mmCIF file of C-alpha atoms and ligand atoms in Angstrom:
data_model
loop_
_atom_site.group_PDB
_atom_site.id
_atom_site.type_symbol
_atom_site.label_atom_id
_atom_site.label_comp_id
_atom_site.label_asym_id
_atom_site.label_seq_id
_atom_site.Cartn_x
_atom_site.Cartn_y
_atom_site.Cartn_z
ATOM 1 C CA MET T 143 134.197 96.573 94.194
ATOM 2 C CA ALA T 144 137.482 94.804 94.397
ATOM 3 C CA TYR T 145 140.540 96.941 94.000
ATOM 4 C CA THR T 146 143.248 96.209 91.533
ATOM 5 C CA LEU T 147 145.553 99.132 91.489
ATOM 6 C CA THR T 148 148.233 100.022 93.830
ATOM 7 C CA MET T 149 149.657 103.273 95.353
ATOM 8 C CA ALA T 150 153.366 104.004 95.878
ATOM 9 C CA VAL T 151 153.686 106.190 99.105
ATOM 10 C CA ALA T 152 156.958 107.929 100.262
ATOM 11 C CA LYS T 153 157.908 106.671 103.623
ATOM 12 C CA GLY T 154 158.447 109.170 106.476
ATOM 13 C CA ARG T 155 155.984 112.295 107.083
ATOM 14 C CA VAL T 156 153.952 111.452 103.735
ATOM 15 C CA LEU T 157 153.177 107.859 104.696
ATOM 16 C CA ASP T 158 152.609 109.031 108.316
ATOM 17 C CA GLU T 159 150.246 111.758 107.330
ATOM 18 C CA LEU T 160 148.360 109.769 104.532
ATOM 19 C CA GLN T 161 146.908 107.300 107.166
ATOM 20 C CA GLU T 162 143.980 109.705 108.199
ATOM 21 C CA LEU T 163 143.192 110.645 104.440
ATOM 22 C CA TRP T 164 143.260 106.660 103.438
ATOM 23 C CA ILE T 165 140.833 106.007 106.191
ATOM 24 C CA LYS T 166 138.607 108.871 105.261
ATOM 25 C CA ALA T 167 138.492 107.584 101.864
ATOM 26 C CA GLY T 168 137.071 104.339 103.300
ATOM 27 C CA TRP T 169 140.028 101.970 103.117
ATOM 28 C CA PRO T 170 141.371 100.024 105.986
ATOM 29 C CA TRP T 171 144.909 101.062 106.874
ATOM 30 C CA PRO T 172 147.115 98.171 106.351
ATOM 31 C CA VAL T 173 150.248 99.473 107.801
ATOM 32 C CA ALA T 174 151.078 98.287 111.420
ATOM 33 C CA SER T 175 152.967 100.682 113.539
ATOM 34 C CA ASN T 176 156.447 99.369 114.100
ATOM 35 C CA GLY T 177 155.828 96.642 111.220
ATOM 36 C CA ARG T 178 158.149 96.035 108.585
ATOM 37 C CA ALA T 179 156.172 95.113 105.653
ATOM 38 C CA LEU T 180 156.702 97.295 102.553
ATOM 39 C CA TRP T 181 154.077 95.864 100.305
ATOM 40 C CA PHE T 182 150.467 95.323 100.686
ATOM 41 C CA PRO T 183 148.391 94.031 97.742
ATOM 42 C CA PRO T 184 145.129 95.387 96.561
ATOM 43 C CA SER T 185 142.139 93.740 98.172
ATOM 44 C CA LEU T 186 138.438 93.817 98.348
ATOM 45 C CA HIS T 187 138.674 96.762 100.495
ATOM 46 C CA ALA T 188 141.398 98.908 99.515
ATOM 47 C CA PRO T 189 143.962 99.676 96.708
ATOM 48 C CA GLY T 190 147.386 98.036 97.304
ATOM 49 C CA LEU T 191 150.011 100.137 98.961
ATOM 50 C CA ILE T 192 153.749 99.989 98.462
ATOM 51 C CA ILE T 193 156.355 101.794 100.818
ATOM 52 C CA ALA T 194 159.290 103.291 98.971
ATOM 53 C CA ARG T 195 161.772 106.006 99.357
ATOM 54 C CA GLY T 196 160.217 109.388 98.154
ATOM 55 C CA GLN T 197 162.907 109.895 95.405
ATOM 56 C CA ASP T 198 161.833 106.312 93.907
ATOM 57 C CA ILE T 199 158.272 107.111 93.781
ATOM 58 C CA PRO T 200 158.073 108.852 90.285
ATOM 59 C CA MET T 201 160.049 106.112 88.844
ATOM 60 C CA LEU T 202 157.698 103.357 90.215
ATOM 61 C CA VAL T 203 154.681 105.261 88.878
ATOM 62 C CA GLN T 204 156.501 106.261 85.483
ATOM 63 C CA ARG T 205 156.970 102.484 84.895
ATOM 64 C CA GLY T 206 153.600 101.450 85.873
ATOM 65 C CA ILE T 207 154.788 99.493 88.856
ATOM 66 C CA ALA T 208 152.099 101.521 90.744
ATOM 67 C CA ALA T 209 149.238 103.291 89.109
ATOM 68 C CA PHE T 210 149.513 106.008 91.825
ATOM 69 C CA GLY T 211 152.236 107.695 93.834
ATOM 70 C CA VAL T 212 152.096 109.982 96.834
ATOM 71 C CA VAL T 213 155.184 112.035 97.153
ATOM 72 C CA GLY T 214 156.432 115.540 98.350
ATOM 73 C CA ARG T 215 156.377 118.594 95.920
ATOM 74 C CA ASP T 216 159.997 118.916 96.901
ATOM 75 C CA ILE T 217 160.800 115.426 95.277
ATOM 76 C CA LEU T 218 158.837 116.396 92.321
ATOM 77 C CA GLU T 219 160.607 119.602 91.974
ATOM 78 C CA GLU T 220 163.935 118.017 92.465
ATOM 79 C CA LYS T 221 163.776 114.641 90.553
ATOM 80 C CA GLY T 222 161.678 115.787 87.780
ATOM 81 C CA ALA T 223 158.180 114.293 87.078
ATOM 82 C CA SER T 224 158.452 113.347 83.465
ATOM 83 C CA GLY T 225 156.032 110.669 82.423
ATOM 84 C CA VAL T 226 153.676 110.955 85.383
ATOM 85 C CA LEU T 227 150.419 113.080 85.923
ATOM 86 C CA GLU T 228 150.292 115.443 88.847
ATOM 87 C CA VAL T 229 146.737 114.973 89.732
ATOM 88 C CA LEU T 230 146.082 116.150 93.258
ATOM 89 C CA ASP T 231 147.587 118.237 95.986
ATOM 90 C CA LEU T 232 146.563 116.141 99.274
ATOM 91 C CA GLY T 233 147.244 119.046 101.388
ATOM 92 C CA ILE T 234 149.300 116.722 103.722
ATOM 93 C CA ALA T 235 152.915 116.604 104.885
ATOM 94 C CA HIS T 236 153.298 120.487 104.572
ATOM 95 C CA CYS T 237 156.886 121.688 105.018
ATOM 96 C CA HIS T 238 159.222 123.834 103.201
ATOM 97 C CA LEU T 239 162.827 124.102 101.997
ATOM 98 C CA ALA T 240 165.073 126.633 103.411
ATOM 99 C CA LEU T 241 168.521 127.926 103.201
ATOM 100 C CA ALA T 242 169.931 127.754 106.790
ATOM 101 C CA ALA T 243 173.132 128.592 108.577
ATOM 102 C CA ARG T 244 174.429 129.430 112.000
ATOM 103 C CA MET T 245 173.423 133.024 111.501
ATOM 104 C CA ALA T 246 170.491 134.479 109.509
ATOM 105 C CA ARG T 247 172.713 136.291 107.063
ATOM 106 C CA TRP T 248 172.831 136.019 103.303
ATOM 107 C CA PRO T 249 176.077 134.912 102.098
ATOM 108 C CA ASP T 250 178.492 137.977 100.935
ATOM 109 C CA GLY T 251 180.258 136.118 98.042
ATOM 110 C CA PRO T 252 180.814 132.688 96.509
ATOM 111 C CA VAL T 253 179.629 130.271 99.234
ATOM 112 C CA ARG T 254 179.571 126.352 99.630
ATOM 113 C CA VAL T 255 176.049 124.822 100.279
ATOM 114 C CA ALA T 256 175.630 121.309 101.312
ATOM 115 C CA THR T 257 172.193 119.821 100.102
ATOM 116 C CA LYS T 258 170.317 116.818 99.067
ATOM 117 C CA TYR T 259 168.409 119.111 96.798
ATOM 118 C CA PRO T 260 171.175 120.081 94.388
ATOM 119 C CA ARG T 261 168.793 121.038 91.312
ATOM 120 C CA ILE T 262 166.378 123.238 93.576
ATOM 121 C CA ALA T 263 169.486 124.728 95.382
ATOM 122 C CA GLN T 264 171.406 125.389 92.079
ATOM 123 C CA ARG T 265 168.168 127.054 90.448
ATOM 124 C CA PHE T 266 167.492 129.320 93.540
ATOM 125 C CA PHE T 267 171.018 130.629 93.478
ATOM 126 C CA ALA T 268 171.452 131.013 89.698
ATOM 127 C CA GLU T 269 167.935 132.952 89.646
ATOM 128 C CA ARG T 270 169.793 135.477 92.121
ATOM 129 C CA GLN T 271 173.067 135.165 90.067
ATOM 130 C CA HIS T 272 174.931 134.119 93.313
ATOM 131 C CA PRO T 273 177.893 131.973 92.722
ATOM 132 C CA ILE T 274 177.874 128.695 94.750
ATOM 133 C CA GLU T 275 179.534 125.562 95.284
ATOM 134 C CA LEU T 276 177.343 122.454 96.021
ATOM 135 C CA VAL T 277 178.178 119.721 98.222
ATOM 136 C CA ALA T 278 175.763 116.786 97.658
ATOM 137 C CA LEU T 279 175.173 114.936 100.950
ATOM 138 C CA SER T 280 172.239 112.439 101.314
ATOM 139 C CA GLY T 281 171.412 113.075 104.967
ATOM 140 C CA SER T 282 172.592 114.586 108.152
ATOM 141 C CA LEU T 283 172.878 117.952 106.487
ATOM 142 C CA GLU T 284 172.747 119.960 109.940
ATOM 143 C CA LEU T 285 176.063 118.607 110.600
ATOM 144 C CA ALA T 286 177.395 120.455 107.783
ATOM 145 C CA PRO T 287 178.064 124.068 109.172
ATOM 146 C CA HIS T 288 179.481 122.629 112.393
ATOM 147 C CA ILE T 289 182.150 120.339 110.951
ATOM 148 C CA GLY T 290 183.440 122.584 108.368
ATOM 149 C CA LEU T 291 181.848 121.139 105.330
ATOM 150 C CA ALA T 292 179.853 123.973 104.334
ATOM 151 C CA PRO T 293 178.513 127.153 106.005
ATOM 152 C CA TYR T 294 174.999 126.913 104.509
ATOM 153 C CA ILE T 295 172.587 124.030 104.083
ATOM 154 C CA VAL T 296 169.370 123.879 101.807
ATOM 155 C CA ASP T 297 167.148 121.368 103.702
ATOM 156 C CA ILE T 298 163.544 120.679 104.570
ATOM 157 C CA VAL T 299 162.047 122.349 107.536
ATOM 158 C CA GLN T 300 158.663 121.187 109.115
ATOM 159 C CA THR T 301 158.552 121.872 112.776
ATOM 160 C CA GLY T 302 161.775 123.562 112.818
ATOM 161 C CA ARG T 303 163.151 121.389 115.713
ATOM 162 C CA THR T 304 165.944 119.862 113.618
ATOM 163 C CA LEU T 305 167.302 123.408 113.135
ATOM 164 C CA ARG T 306 167.029 124.426 116.526
ATOM 165 C CA GLN T 307 168.531 121.414 117.993
ATOM 166 C CA HIS T 308 171.605 122.139 115.807
ATOM 167 C CA ASP T 309 171.791 125.801 116.582
ATOM 168 C CA LEU T 310 170.962 126.664 112.960
ATOM 169 C CA VAL T 311 168.618 129.267 111.748
ATOM 170 C CA GLU T 312 166.585 129.875 108.570
ATOM 171 C CA VAL T 313 168.291 132.537 106.128
ATOM 172 C CA THR T 314 165.491 132.778 103.708
ATOM 173 C CA ARG T 315 162.531 130.204 102.860
ATOM 174 C CA ILE T 316 163.083 128.747 99.363
ATOM 175 C CA MET T 317 159.636 126.826 98.351
ATOM 176 C CA ASP T 318 156.745 125.225 100.204
ATOM 177 C CA SER T 319 155.881 121.663 99.799
ATOM 178 C CA SER T 320 153.092 119.185 100.317
ATOM 179 C CA ALA T 321 152.261 115.644 99.410
ATOM 180 C CA TRP T 322 150.857 115.168 95.739
ATOM 181 C CA LEU T 323 148.809 112.337 94.104
ATOM 182 C CA ILE T 324 150.587 111.297 90.877
ATOM 183 C CA ALA T 325 149.156 108.731 88.277
ATOM 184 C CA ASN T 326 150.734 106.595 85.596
ATOM 185 C CA PRO T 327 149.285 108.218 82.305
ATOM 186 C CA ALA T 328 148.052 104.867 80.744
ATOM 187 C CA PHE T 329 146.456 103.747 83.882
ATOM 188 C CA TRP T 330 144.673 106.996 84.284
ATOM 189 C CA ARG T 331 143.332 107.076 80.644
ATOM 190 C CA THR T 332 142.380 103.419 80.500
ATOM 191 C CA HIS T 333 141.673 101.880 83.957
ATOM 192 C CA ALA T 334 138.136 102.735 85.347
ATOM 193 C CA ASP T 335 139.294 102.072 88.749
ATOM 194 C CA ALA T 336 142.011 104.628 88.533
ATOM 195 C CA ARG T 337 139.085 107.230 88.564
ATOM 196 C CA ALA T 338 137.321 105.562 91.305
ATOM 197 C CA VAL T 339 140.276 105.773 93.644
ATOM 198 C CA TYR T 340 140.837 109.236 92.652
ATOM 199 C CA GLN T 341 137.344 110.302 93.426
ATOM 200 C CA GLN T 342 137.519 108.670 96.880
ATOM 201 C CA LEU T 343 140.811 110.292 97.618
ATOM 202 C CA LEU T 344 139.316 113.796 96.337
ATOM 203 C CA SER T 345 136.420 113.226 98.535
ATOM 204 C CA ALA T 346 138.683 112.623 101.672
ATOM 205 C CA VAL T 347 140.614 115.711 100.684
ATOM 206 C CA MET T 348 137.522 117.844 100.364
ATOM 207 C CA SER T 349 136.067 116.510 103.543
ATOM 208 C CA GLY T 350 139.190 117.699 105.634
ATOM 209 C CA GLU T 351 139.096 120.932 103.816
ATOM 210 C CA MET T 352 135.408 121.540 104.916
ATOM 211 C CA THR T 353 136.333 120.521 108.469
ATOM 212 C CA GLU T 354 139.084 123.046 108.782
ATOM 213 C CA ARG T 355 137.053 125.708 107.421
ATOM 214 C CA ASP T 356 134.084 124.890 109.799
ATOM 215 C CA ASP T 357 136.586 125.254 112.624
ATOM 216 C CA SER T 358 138.052 128.241 111.471
ATOM 217 C CA LEU T 359 134.572 129.668 111.261
ATOM 218 C CA SER T 360 133.671 128.603 114.619
ATOM 219 C CA SER T 361 136.666 129.765 116.253
ATOM 220 C CA PRO T 362 136.555 133.325 118.013
ATOM 221 C CA VAL T 363 137.351 136.239 116.212
ATOM 222 C CA ARG T 364 140.462 137.989 118.331
HETATM 223 C C1 PRP G 97 163.932 116.324 106.911
HETATM 224 C C2 PRP G 97 165.102 117.256 107.126
HETATM 225 C C3 PRP G 97 165.293 117.395 108.591
HETATM 226 C C4 PRP G 97 163.834 117.121 109.245
HETATM 227 C C5 PRP G 97 163.452 118.525 109.493
HETATM 228 O O1 PRP G 97 164.444 114.931 106.940
HETATM 229 O O2 PRP G 97 166.354 116.789 106.512
HETATM 230 O O3 PRP G 97 166.217 116.150 109.338
HETATM 231 O O4 PRP G 97 163.330 116.594 108.031
HETATM 232 O O5 PRP G 97 162.084 118.266 110.201
HETATM 233 P P1 PRP G 97 161.761 119.270 111.354
HETATM 234 O O6 PRP G 97 161.840 120.672 111.075
HETATM 235 O O7 PRP G 97 160.387 118.791 111.744
HETATM 236 O O8 PRP G 97 162.790 118.925 112.569
HETATM 237 P P2 PRP G 97 163.391 113.864 106.584
HETATM 238 O O9 PRP G 97 162.351 113.646 107.696
HETATM 239 O O10 PRP G 97 162.747 114.092 105.228
HETATM 240 O O11 PRP G 97 164.320 112.623 106.423
HETATM 241 P P3 PRP G 97 165.411 112.267 105.515
HETATM 242 O O12 PRP G 97 166.625 112.861 106.205
HETATM 243 O O13 PRP G 97 165.364 110.612 105.570
HETATM 244 O O14 PRP G 97 165.160 112.598 104.082
#
């Protein structure tokens, strides 16, 4: 079959980890390492691919620029996902959002928190009725406690390396995240190809889960 649909994928860890699933789904991976191309049209062999910033993916799908999107749950929670369908947890790009600081101590009173996730941070502290002042930063969060901007940060943690390198520790975990497949509702309802693309990705996800289960079954019990 010739593919006609396109998938918008968040650059960074989501794009990196999608490659294996994409290939398992039977599609040749078009992105060259160190390549600068951001758009690969659909072809006889694979859906199209648009590489964009995570925060823009829901909008691209909502407008129908891409039929599908692949984006972290963290972004979906922060930016909202109105006008798109959340169709499948792809089980890749696992990470979590954490409150971090120089010491693993819950703040005593009102506190300043630097983050690029103001909505999630606001909700987290509001649920605990803890007063905070948010400082919106778009990157380099780990600097904030060291330069006197804010003693606490809310940021993504994957390996923990960034926190360790900056002498920061987790105070508490806020939410887990992984990459989700989202879809434009009109494409999803009316486009036969949409179901085919979804089915191929679903099979790829399930084959990965089977392998993980087989691995855990065959590993020795300690
Ligand atoms: C996040 C976060 C840290 C890093 C943590 O940034 O802001 O910098 O990942 O990962 P680690 O625990 O494996 O060290 P991200 O990669 O999302 O890039 P961004 O700053 O462009 O959003």
